[in-house]
CSV table of C-alpha atoms in Angstrom, one decimal:
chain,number,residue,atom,x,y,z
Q,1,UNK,CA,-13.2,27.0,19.3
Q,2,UNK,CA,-14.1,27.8,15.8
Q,3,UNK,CA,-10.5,26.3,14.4
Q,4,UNK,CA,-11.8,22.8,16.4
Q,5,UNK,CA,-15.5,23.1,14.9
Q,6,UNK,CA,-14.0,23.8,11.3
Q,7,UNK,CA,-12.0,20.7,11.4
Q,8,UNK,CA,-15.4,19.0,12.5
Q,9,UNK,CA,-17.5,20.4,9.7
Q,10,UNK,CA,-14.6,19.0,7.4
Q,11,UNK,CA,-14.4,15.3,9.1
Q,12,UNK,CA,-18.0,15.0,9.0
Q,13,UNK,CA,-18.2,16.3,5.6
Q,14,UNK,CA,-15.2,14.1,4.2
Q,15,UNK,CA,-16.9,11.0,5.8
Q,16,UNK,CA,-19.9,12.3,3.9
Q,17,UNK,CA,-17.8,11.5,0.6
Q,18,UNK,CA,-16.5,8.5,1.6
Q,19,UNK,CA,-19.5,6.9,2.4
Q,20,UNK,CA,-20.7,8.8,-1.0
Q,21,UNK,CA,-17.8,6.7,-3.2
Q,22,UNK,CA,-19.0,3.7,-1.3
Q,23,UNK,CA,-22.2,3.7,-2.3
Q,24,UNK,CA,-20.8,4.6,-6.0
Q,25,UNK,CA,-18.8,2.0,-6.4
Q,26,UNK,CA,-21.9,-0.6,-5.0
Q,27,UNK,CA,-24.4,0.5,-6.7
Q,28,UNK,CA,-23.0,3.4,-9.6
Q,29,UNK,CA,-22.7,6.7,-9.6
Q,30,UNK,CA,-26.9,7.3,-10.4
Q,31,UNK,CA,-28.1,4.3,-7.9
Q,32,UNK,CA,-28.1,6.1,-5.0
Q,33,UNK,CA,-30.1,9.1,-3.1
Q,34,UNK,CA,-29.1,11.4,-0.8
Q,35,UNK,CA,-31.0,9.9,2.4
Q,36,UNK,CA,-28.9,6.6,1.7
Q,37,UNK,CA,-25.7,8.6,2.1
Q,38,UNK,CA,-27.3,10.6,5.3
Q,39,UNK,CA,-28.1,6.4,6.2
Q,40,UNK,CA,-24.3,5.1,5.6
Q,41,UNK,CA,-23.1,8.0,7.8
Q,42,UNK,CA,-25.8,7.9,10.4
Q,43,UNK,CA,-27.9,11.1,10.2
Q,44,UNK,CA,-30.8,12.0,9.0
Q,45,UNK,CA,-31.5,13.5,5.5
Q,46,UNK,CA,-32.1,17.1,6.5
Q,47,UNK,CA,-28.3,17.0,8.3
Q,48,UNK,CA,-26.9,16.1,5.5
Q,49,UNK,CA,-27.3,19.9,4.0
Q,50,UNK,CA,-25.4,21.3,6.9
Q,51,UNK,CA,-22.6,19.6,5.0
Q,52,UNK,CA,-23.6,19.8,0.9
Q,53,UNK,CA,-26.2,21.9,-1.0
Q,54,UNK,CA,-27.1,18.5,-2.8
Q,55,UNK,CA,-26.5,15.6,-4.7
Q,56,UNK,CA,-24.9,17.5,-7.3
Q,57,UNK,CA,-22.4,19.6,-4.8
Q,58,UNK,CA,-22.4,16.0,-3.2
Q,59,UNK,CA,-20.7,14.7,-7.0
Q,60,UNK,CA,-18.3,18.0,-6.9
Q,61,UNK,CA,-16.8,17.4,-3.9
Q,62,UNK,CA,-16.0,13.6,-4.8
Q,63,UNK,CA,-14.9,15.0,-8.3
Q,64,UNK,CA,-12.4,17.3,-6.0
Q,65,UNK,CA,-11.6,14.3,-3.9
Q,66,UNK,CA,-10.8,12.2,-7.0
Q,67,UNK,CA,-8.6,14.8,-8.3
Q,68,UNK,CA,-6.8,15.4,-5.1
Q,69,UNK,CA,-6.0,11.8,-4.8
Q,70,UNK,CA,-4.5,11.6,-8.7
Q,71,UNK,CA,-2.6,14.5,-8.4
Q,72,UNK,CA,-1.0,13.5,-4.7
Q,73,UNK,CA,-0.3,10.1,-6.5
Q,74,UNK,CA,1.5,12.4,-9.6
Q,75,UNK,CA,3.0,14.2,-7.0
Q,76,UNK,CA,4.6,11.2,-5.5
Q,77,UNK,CA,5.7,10.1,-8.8
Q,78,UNK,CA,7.7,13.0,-9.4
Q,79,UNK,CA,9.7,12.8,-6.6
Q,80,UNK,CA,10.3,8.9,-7.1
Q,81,UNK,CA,11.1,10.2,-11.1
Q,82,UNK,CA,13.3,13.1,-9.8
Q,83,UNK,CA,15.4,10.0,-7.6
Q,84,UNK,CA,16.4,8.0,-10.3
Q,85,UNK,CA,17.8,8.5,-13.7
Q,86,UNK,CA,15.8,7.7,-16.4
Q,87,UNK,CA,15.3,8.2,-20.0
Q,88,UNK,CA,12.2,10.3,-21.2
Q,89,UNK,CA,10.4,7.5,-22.7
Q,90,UNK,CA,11.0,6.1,-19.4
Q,91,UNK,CA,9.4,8.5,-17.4
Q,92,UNK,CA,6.3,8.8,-20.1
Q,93,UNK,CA,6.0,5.0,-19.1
Q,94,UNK,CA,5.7,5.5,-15.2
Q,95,UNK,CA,3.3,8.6,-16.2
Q,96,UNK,CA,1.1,6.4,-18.3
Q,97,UNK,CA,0.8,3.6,-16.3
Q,98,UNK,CA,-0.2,6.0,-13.1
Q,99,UNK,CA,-3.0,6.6,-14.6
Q,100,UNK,CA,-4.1,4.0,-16.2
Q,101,UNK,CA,-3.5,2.2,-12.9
Q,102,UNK,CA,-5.6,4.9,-10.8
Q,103,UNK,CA,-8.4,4.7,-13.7
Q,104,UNK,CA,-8.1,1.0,-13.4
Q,105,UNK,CA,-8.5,0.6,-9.7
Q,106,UNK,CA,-11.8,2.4,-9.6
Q,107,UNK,CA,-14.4,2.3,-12.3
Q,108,UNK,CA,-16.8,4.5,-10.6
Q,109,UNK,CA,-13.7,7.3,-9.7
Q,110,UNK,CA,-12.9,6.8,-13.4
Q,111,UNK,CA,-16.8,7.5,-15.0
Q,112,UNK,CA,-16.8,10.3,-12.5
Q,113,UNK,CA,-13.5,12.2,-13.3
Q,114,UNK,CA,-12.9,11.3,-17.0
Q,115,UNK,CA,-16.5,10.6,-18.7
Q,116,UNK,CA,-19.3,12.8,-18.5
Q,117,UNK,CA,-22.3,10.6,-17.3
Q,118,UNK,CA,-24.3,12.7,-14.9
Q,119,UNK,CA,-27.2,14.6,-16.3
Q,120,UNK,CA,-26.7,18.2,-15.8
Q,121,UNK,CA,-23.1,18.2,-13.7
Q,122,UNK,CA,-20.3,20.2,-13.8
Q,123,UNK,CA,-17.5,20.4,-11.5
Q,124,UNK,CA,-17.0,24.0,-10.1
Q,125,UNK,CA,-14.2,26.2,-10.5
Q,126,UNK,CA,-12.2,25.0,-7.7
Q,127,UNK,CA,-12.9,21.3,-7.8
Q,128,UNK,CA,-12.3,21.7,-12.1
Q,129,UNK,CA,-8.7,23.6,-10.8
Q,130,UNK,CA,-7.4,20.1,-9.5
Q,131,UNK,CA,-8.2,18.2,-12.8
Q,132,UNK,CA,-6.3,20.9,-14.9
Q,133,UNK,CA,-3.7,20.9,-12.1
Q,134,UNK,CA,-3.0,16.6,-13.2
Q,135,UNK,CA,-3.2,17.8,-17.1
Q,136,UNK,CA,-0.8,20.6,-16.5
Q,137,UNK,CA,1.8,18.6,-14.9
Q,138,UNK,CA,1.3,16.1,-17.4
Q,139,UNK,CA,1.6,18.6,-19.9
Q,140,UNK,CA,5.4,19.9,-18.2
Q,141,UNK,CA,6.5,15.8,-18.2
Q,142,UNK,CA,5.8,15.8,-22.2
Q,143,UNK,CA,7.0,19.2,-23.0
Q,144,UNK,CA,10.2,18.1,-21.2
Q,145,UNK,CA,10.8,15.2,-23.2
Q,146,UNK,CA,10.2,17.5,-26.4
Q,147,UNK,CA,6.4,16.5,-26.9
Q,148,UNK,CA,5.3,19.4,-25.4
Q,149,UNK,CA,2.6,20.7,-28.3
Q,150,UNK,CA,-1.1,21.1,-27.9
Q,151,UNK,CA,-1.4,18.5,-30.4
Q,152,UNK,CA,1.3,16.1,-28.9
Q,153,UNK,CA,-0.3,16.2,-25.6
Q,154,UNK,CA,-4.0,15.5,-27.1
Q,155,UNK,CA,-2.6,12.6,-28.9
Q,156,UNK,CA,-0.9,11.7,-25.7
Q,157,UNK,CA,-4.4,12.0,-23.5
Q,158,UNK,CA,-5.8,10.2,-26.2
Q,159,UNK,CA,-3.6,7.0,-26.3
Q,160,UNK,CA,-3.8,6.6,-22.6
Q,161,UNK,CA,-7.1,7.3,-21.7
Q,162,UNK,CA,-8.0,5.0,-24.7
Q,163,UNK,CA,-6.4,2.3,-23.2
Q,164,UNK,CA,-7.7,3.0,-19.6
Q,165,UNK,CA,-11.5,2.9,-21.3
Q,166,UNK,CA,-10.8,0.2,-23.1
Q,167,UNK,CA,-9.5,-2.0,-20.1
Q,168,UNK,CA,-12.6,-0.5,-17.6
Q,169,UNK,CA,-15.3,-1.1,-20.5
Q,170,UNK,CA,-14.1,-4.4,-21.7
Q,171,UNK,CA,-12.0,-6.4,-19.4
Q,172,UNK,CA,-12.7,-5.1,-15.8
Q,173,UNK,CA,-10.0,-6.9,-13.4
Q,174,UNK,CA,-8.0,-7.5,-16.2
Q,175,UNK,CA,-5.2,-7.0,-17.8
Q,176,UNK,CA,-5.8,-7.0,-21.7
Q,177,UNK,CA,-5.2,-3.6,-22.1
Q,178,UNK,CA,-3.1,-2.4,-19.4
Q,179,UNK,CA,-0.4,-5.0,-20.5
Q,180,UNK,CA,-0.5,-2.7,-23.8
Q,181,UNK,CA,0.7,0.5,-21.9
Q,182,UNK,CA,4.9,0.4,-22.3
Q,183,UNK,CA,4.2,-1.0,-25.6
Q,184,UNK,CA,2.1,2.2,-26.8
Q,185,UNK,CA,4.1,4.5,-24.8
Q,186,UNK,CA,6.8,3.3,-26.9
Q,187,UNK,CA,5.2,3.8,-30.2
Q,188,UNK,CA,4.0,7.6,-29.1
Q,189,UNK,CA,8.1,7.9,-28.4
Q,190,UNK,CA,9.5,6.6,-31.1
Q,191,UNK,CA,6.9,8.7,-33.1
Q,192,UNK,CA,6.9,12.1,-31.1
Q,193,UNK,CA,10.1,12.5,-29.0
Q,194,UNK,CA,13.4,14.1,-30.5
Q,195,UNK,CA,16.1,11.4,-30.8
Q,196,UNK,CA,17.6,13.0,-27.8
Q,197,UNK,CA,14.1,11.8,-25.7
C-alpha cells in the first residue's frame, strides 16, 4: 500500500512540474504563481504543498527534471558514440551539438539550468548533483581526446554555451548560430587536441 501511494505522490508531483514548465515556457520563468500551477493541474493552492514547499522547491525540482533529461540524452549519446568509430573531434562535434540542440529546443529549460535569473534560487544538493553529473561526463569525453585540463574544459564550456546564448538571445528558431557549431568545434580541435585527437 505505501509502495502504490509513493508512486502517486511522485505522478502527481511530476505532473506538478510539467504543468510548471508549461506555464514557463508560456509565460517565463517569473510570470507565473503557484495557484496557476495548482489551476493547470486541477487542485487547489493549499494541495499543492502536499507536493512542494514552494515556488522555489517548485524551480528545484524542474532544475532536477532539466538535468535528468540532459544527462539521459548524454547518456544516449554515449552509447550511439561507443557504436560507431569515430575520431575525437568527431565525437566533440556530436557532444557540442547535444547541447546546443537541447539549449536550443527550450529557452525557458535553458534560462533555468544555464543562467542565473531567479532572485534568491539555488538548486539543492541533489538536484545541483545532476548538473555536475552532465559536466563531469563532459569533462571524461575531452580528457579522452587529450583536452582534459581545467582550463581546456572552461574554454570548451565557454565556446559552446556561447554559441547556444547567442542563438537563444538573438535568433530564436533559427539557425545563425547553431550552423557555427562543427565549425568552432573544429577550431577548439585543431587548437587543443594532440595530433593523435
Amino acid at each position: 500500500m505505501t509502495d502504490r501511494r509513493a508512486a502517486r505522490h511522485a505522478a502527481t508531483r511530476a505532473e506538478i512540474v510539467a504543468a510548471a514548465w508549461r506555464l514557463a515556457r508560456e509565460r517565463g520563468l517569473g510570470g507565473w504563481a503557484l495557484r496557476d500551477v495548482a489551476e493547470a493541474v486541477g487542485m487547489r493552492t493549499p494541495s499543492l504543498y502536499v507536493y512542494v514547499a514552494g515556488k522555489k522547491d517548485l524551480y528545484d525540482a524542474m532544475f532536477a527534471d532539466g538535468n535528468a533529461e540532459l544527462l539521459r540524452r548524454v547518456e544516449a549519446a554515449e552509447a550511439d558514440v561507443a557504436a560507431r568509430e569515430l575520431t575525437a573531434t568527431e565525437v566533440l562535434r556530436v557532444a557540442a551539438r547535444l547541447y546546443v540542440d537541447f539549449c536550443v529546443e527550450d529557452p525557458a529549460r535553458y534560462e533555468l539550468l544555464f543562467l542565473r535569473t531567479i532572485p534568491g534560487f539555488e538548486p539543492s544538493e541533489p538536484s545541483y548533483a545532476l548538473a555536475r553529473g552532465v559536466l563531469d561526463r563532459m569533462a571524461t569525453v575531452l580528457a579522452a581526446a587529450g583536452a582534459g585540463s581545467p582550463e581546456q574544459v572552461d574554454l570548451w564550456t565557454a565556446l559552446v554555451g556561447g554559441l547556444a546564448a547567442q542563438q537563444v538571445s538573438n535568433d530564436p528558431g533559427g539557425e545563425r548560430w547553431r550552423r557555427l557549431v562543427d565549425r568552432a568545434v573544429d577550431m577548439f580541435a585543431a587548437a587543443e587536441l594532440s595530433p593523435r585527437g
